[in-house]
GROMACS .gro file of C-alpha atoms in nm:
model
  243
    1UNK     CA    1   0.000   0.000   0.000
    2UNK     CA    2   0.139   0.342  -0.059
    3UNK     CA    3   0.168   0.619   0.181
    4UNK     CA    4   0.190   0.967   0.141
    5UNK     CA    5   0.523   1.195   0.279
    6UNK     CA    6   0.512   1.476   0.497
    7UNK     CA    7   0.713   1.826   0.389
    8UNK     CA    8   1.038   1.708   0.622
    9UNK     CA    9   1.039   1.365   0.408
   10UNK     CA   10   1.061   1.559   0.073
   11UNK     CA   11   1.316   1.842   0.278
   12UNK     CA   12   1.524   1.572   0.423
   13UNK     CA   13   1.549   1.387   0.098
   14UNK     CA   14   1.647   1.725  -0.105
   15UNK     CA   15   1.923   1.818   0.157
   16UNK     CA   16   2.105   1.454   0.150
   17UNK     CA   17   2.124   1.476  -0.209
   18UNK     CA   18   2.313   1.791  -0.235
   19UNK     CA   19   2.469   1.799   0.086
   20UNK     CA   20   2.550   1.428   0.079
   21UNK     CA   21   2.489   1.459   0.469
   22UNK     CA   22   2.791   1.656   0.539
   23UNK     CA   23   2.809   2.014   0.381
   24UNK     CA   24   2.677   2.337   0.499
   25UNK     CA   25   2.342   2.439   0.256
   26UNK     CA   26   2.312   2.797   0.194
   27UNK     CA   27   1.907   2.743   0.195
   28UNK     CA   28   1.717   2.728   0.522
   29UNK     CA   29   1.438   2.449   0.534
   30UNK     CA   30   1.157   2.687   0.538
   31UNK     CA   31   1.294   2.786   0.145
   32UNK     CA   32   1.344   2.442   0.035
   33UNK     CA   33   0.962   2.391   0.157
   34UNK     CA   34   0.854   2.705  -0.069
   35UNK     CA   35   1.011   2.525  -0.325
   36UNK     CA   36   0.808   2.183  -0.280
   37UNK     CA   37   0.494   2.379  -0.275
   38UNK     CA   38   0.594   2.567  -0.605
   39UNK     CA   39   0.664   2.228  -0.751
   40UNK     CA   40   0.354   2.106  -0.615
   41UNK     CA   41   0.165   2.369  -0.800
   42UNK     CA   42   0.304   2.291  -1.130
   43UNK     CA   43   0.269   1.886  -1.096
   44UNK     CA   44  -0.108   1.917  -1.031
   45UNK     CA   45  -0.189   1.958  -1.410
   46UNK     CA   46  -0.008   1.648  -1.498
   47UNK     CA   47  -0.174   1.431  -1.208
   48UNK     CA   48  -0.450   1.221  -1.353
   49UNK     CA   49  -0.480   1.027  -0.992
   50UNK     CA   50  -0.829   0.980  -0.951
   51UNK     CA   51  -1.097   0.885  -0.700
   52UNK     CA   52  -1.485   0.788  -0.642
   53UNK     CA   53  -1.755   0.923  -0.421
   54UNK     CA   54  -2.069   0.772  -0.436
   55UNK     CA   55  -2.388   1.031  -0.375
   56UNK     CA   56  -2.762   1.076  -0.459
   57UNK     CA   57  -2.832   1.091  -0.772
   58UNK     CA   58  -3.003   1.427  -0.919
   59UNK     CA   59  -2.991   1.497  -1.308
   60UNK     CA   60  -2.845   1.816  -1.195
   61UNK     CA   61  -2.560   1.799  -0.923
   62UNK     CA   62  -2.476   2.128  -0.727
   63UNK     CA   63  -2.092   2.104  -0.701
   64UNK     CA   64  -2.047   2.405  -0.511
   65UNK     CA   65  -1.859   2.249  -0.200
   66UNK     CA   66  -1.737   1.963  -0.401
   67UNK     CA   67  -1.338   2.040  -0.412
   68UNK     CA   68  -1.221   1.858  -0.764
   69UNK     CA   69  -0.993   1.926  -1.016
   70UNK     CA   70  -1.202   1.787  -1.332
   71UNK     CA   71  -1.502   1.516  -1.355
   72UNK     CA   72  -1.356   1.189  -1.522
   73UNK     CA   73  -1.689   0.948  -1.520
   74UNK     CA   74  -1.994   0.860  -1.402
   75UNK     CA   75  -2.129   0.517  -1.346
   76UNK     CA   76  -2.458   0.369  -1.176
   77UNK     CA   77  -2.425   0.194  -0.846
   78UNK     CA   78  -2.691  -0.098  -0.972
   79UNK     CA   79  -2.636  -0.328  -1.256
   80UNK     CA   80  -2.943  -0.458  -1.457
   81UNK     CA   81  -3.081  -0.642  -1.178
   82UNK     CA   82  -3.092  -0.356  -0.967
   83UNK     CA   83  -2.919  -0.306  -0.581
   84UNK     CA   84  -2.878  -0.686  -0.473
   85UNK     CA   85  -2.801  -0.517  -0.071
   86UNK     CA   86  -3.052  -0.696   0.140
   87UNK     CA   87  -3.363  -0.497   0.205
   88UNK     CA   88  -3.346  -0.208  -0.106
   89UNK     CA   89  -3.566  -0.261  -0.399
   90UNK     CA   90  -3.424  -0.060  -0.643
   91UNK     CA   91  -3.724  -0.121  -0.928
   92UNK     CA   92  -3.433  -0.113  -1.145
   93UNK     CA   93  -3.490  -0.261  -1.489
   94UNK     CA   94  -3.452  -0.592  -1.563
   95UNK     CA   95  -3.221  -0.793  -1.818
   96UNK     CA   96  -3.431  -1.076  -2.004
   97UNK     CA   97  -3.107  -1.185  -2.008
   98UNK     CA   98  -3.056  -1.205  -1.621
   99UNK     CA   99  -3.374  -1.273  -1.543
  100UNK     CA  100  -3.522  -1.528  -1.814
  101UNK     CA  101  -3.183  -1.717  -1.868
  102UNK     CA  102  -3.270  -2.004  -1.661
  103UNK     CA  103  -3.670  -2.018  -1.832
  104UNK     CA  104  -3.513  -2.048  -2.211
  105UNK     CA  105  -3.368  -2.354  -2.140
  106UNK     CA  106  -3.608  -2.521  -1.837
  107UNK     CA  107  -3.877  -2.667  -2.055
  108UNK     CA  108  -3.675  -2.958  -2.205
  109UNK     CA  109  -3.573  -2.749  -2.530
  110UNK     CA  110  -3.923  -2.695  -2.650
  111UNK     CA  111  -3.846  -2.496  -2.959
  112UNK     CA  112  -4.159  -2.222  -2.925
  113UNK     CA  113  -4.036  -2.117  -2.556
  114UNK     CA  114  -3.716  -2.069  -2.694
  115UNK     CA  115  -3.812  -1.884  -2.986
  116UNK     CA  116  -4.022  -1.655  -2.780
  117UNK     CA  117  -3.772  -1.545  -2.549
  118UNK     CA  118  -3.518  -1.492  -2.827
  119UNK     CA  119  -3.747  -1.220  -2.979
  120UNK     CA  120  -3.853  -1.017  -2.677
  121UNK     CA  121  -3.489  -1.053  -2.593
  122UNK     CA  122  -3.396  -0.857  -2.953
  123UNK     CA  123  -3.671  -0.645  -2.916
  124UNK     CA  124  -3.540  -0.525  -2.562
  125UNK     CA  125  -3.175  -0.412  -2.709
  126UNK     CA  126  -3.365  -0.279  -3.016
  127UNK     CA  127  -3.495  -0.061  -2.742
  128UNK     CA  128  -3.187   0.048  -2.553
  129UNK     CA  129  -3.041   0.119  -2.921
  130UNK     CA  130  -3.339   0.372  -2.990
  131UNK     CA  131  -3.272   0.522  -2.651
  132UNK     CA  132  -2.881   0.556  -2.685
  133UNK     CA  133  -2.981   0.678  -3.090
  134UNK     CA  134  -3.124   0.954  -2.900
  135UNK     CA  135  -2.926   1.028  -2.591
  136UNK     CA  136  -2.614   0.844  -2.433
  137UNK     CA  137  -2.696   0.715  -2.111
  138UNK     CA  138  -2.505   0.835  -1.808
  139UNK     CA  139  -2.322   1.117  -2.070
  140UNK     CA  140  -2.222   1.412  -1.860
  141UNK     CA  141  -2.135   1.799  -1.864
  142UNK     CA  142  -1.964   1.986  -1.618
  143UNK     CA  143  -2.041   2.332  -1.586
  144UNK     CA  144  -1.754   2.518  -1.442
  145UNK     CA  145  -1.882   2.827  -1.367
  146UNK     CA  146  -2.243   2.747  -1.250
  147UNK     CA  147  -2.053   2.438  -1.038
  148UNK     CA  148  -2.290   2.202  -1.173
  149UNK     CA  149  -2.303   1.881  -1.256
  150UNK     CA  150  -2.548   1.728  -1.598
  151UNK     CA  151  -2.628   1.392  -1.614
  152UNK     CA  152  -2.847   1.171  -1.874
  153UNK     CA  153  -3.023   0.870  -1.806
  154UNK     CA  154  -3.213   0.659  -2.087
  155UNK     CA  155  -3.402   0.466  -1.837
  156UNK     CA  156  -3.473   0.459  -1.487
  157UNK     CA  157  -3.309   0.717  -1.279
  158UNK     CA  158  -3.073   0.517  -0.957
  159UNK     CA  159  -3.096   0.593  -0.622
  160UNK     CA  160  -2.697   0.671  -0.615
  161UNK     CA  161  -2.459   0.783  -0.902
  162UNK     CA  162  -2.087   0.752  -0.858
  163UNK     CA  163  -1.853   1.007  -0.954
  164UNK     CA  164  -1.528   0.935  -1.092
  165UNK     CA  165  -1.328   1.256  -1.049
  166UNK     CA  166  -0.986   1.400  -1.011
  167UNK     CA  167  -0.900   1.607  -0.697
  168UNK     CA  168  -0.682   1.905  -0.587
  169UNK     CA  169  -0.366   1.790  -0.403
  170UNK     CA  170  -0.356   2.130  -0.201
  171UNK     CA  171  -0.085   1.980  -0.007
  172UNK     CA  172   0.213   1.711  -0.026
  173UNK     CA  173   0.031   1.507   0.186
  174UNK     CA  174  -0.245   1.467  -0.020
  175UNK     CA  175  -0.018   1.270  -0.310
  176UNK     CA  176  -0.071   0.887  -0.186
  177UNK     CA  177   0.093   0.754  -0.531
  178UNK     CA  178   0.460   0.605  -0.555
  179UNK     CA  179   0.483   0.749  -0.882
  180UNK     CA  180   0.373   1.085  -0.835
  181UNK     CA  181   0.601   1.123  -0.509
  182UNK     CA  182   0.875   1.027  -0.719
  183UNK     CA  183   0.841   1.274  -0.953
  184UNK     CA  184   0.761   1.547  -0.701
  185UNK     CA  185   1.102   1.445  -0.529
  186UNK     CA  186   1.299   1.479  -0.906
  187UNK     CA  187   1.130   1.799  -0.997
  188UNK     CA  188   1.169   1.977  -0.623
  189UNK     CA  189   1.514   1.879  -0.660
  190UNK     CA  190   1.576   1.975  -0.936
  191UNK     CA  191   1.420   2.314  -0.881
  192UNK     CA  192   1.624   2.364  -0.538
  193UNK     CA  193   1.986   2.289  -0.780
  194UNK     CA  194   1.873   2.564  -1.027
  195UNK     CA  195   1.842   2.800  -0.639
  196UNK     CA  196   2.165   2.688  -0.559
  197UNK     CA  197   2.398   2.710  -0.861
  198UNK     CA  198   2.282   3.055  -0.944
  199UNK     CA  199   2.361   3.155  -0.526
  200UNK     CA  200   2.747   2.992  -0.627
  201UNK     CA  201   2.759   3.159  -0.973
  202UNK     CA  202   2.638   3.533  -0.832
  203UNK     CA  203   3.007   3.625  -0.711
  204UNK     CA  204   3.328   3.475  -0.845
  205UNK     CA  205   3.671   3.457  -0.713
  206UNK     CA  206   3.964   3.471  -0.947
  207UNK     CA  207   4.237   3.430  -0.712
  208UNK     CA  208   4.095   3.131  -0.503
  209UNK     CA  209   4.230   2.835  -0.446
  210UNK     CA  210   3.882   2.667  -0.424
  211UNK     CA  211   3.633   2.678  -0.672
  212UNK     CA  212   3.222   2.652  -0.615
  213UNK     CA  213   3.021   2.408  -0.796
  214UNK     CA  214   2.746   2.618  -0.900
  215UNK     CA  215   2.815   2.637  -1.239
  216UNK     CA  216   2.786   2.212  -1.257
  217UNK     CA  217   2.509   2.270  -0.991
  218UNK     CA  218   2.285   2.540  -1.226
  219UNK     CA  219   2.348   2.284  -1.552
  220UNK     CA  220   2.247   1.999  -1.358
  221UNK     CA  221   1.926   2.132  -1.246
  222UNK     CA  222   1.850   2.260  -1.565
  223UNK     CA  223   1.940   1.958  -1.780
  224UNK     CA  224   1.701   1.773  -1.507
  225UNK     CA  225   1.403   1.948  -1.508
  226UNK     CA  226   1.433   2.004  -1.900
  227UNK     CA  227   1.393   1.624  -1.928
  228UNK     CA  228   1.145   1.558  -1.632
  229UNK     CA  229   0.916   1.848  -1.808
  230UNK     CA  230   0.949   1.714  -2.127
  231UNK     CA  231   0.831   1.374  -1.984
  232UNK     CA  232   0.541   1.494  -1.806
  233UNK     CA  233   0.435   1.697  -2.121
  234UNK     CA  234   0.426   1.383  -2.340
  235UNK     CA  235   0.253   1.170  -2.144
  236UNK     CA  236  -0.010   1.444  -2.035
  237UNK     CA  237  -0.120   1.397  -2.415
  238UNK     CA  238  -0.248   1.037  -2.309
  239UNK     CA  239  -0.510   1.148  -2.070
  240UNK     CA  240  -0.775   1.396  -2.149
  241UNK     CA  241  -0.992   1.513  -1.840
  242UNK     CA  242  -1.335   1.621  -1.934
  243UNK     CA  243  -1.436   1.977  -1.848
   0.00000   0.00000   0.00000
């Protein structure tokens, strides 16, 4: 199972790679935590981490206090047979499929019973293909402004309607994913470098006998966060929230 890091995980981590656990840093830990946040910001358009919530169902949904980044999918808590949890009757519809299967075949094969339950049975998805001719069921719009939520439904309206959706990670904790922790480590990293070799390159020293890194510092950050962007910008084009 994964679990989520706190700030000092991510600050601790950042410091024993450029430090290697024995130099001085010139950044205090309250600036390397400014930087986690700002690479927090940027990461959470790239995050396609998503989660469910299960609530009544309403063909409009008021979203106001609903904190989300974008609405994925919507799906029906009841299959054809309707909620099988002991005491609800849904009045969902039901299959022929489902609920005739075992009649087709209980007569001994008499061809007429068979026959019969083959037709209503292509008359019923004759029906669902009218309705879906003239309406998806369960299609969806998000209005972003109004903070509401449109749902269709060809045929009988549930009880519950769960929402796939993907939500704000407002803080570092909130990130739960081994992936996306990784990359948050690589790209605050790489941020803090680009800090740090421009403090080493702001003064130089001709007649030193030591020399700072900064230079090798600023490229390495750079060259870094060049690639890990580049990354995250190509495989953003495989996932397509919808607004």
């Amino acid at each position: 199972m994964s679990t989520c890091l706190t700030k000092r995980d991510y600050i601790d981590y950042i410091k024993l790679q450029v430090t290697g656990g024995l130099l001085e840093l010139e950044i205090d830990d309250d600036v390397i935590g400014r930087f986690i946040d700002a690479a927090l910001i940027e990461l959470r358009r790239y995050i396609d981490e998503t989660k469910l919530i299960t609530a009544p169902f309403a063909k409009c949904i008021d979203l106001t206090d609903f904190d989300h980044s974008a609405i994925v999918a919507v799906y029906r808590t009841e299959g054809f047979t309707g909620d099988t949890t002991i005491g609800i009757d849904s009045g969902s519809m039901v299959d022929p499929m489902y609920a005739q299967q075992w009649m087709a075949f209980s007569s001994g094969g008499i061809t007429y019973s068979l026959n019969n339950y083959v037709l209503n049975y292509l008359a019923y998805n004759t029906l669902l293909q009218m309705r879906n001719n003239t309406g998806t069921d369960l299609a969806f719009k998000e209005d972003k402004h109004a903070n509401k939520l449109y749902i269709n439904c060809n045929y009988d309206y549930p009880k519950a309607i769960t929402i796939e959706y993907i939500p704000i990670f407002r803080t570092v904790t909130d990130i739960t994913s081994d992936y996306w922790i990784d990359i948050l480590k690589r790209l605050s990293l790489g941020m803090v470098k680009v800090a740090l070799g421009r403090i080493r390159t702001r003064f130089t020293q001709s007649n030193a006998l030591w020399t700072q890194d900064g230079e090798t510092m600023l490229q390495e950050g750079n060259e870094e966060l060049k690639e890990l962007r580049e990354v995250l910008r190509t495989n953003s084009t495989y996932f397509f929230p919808r607004d």
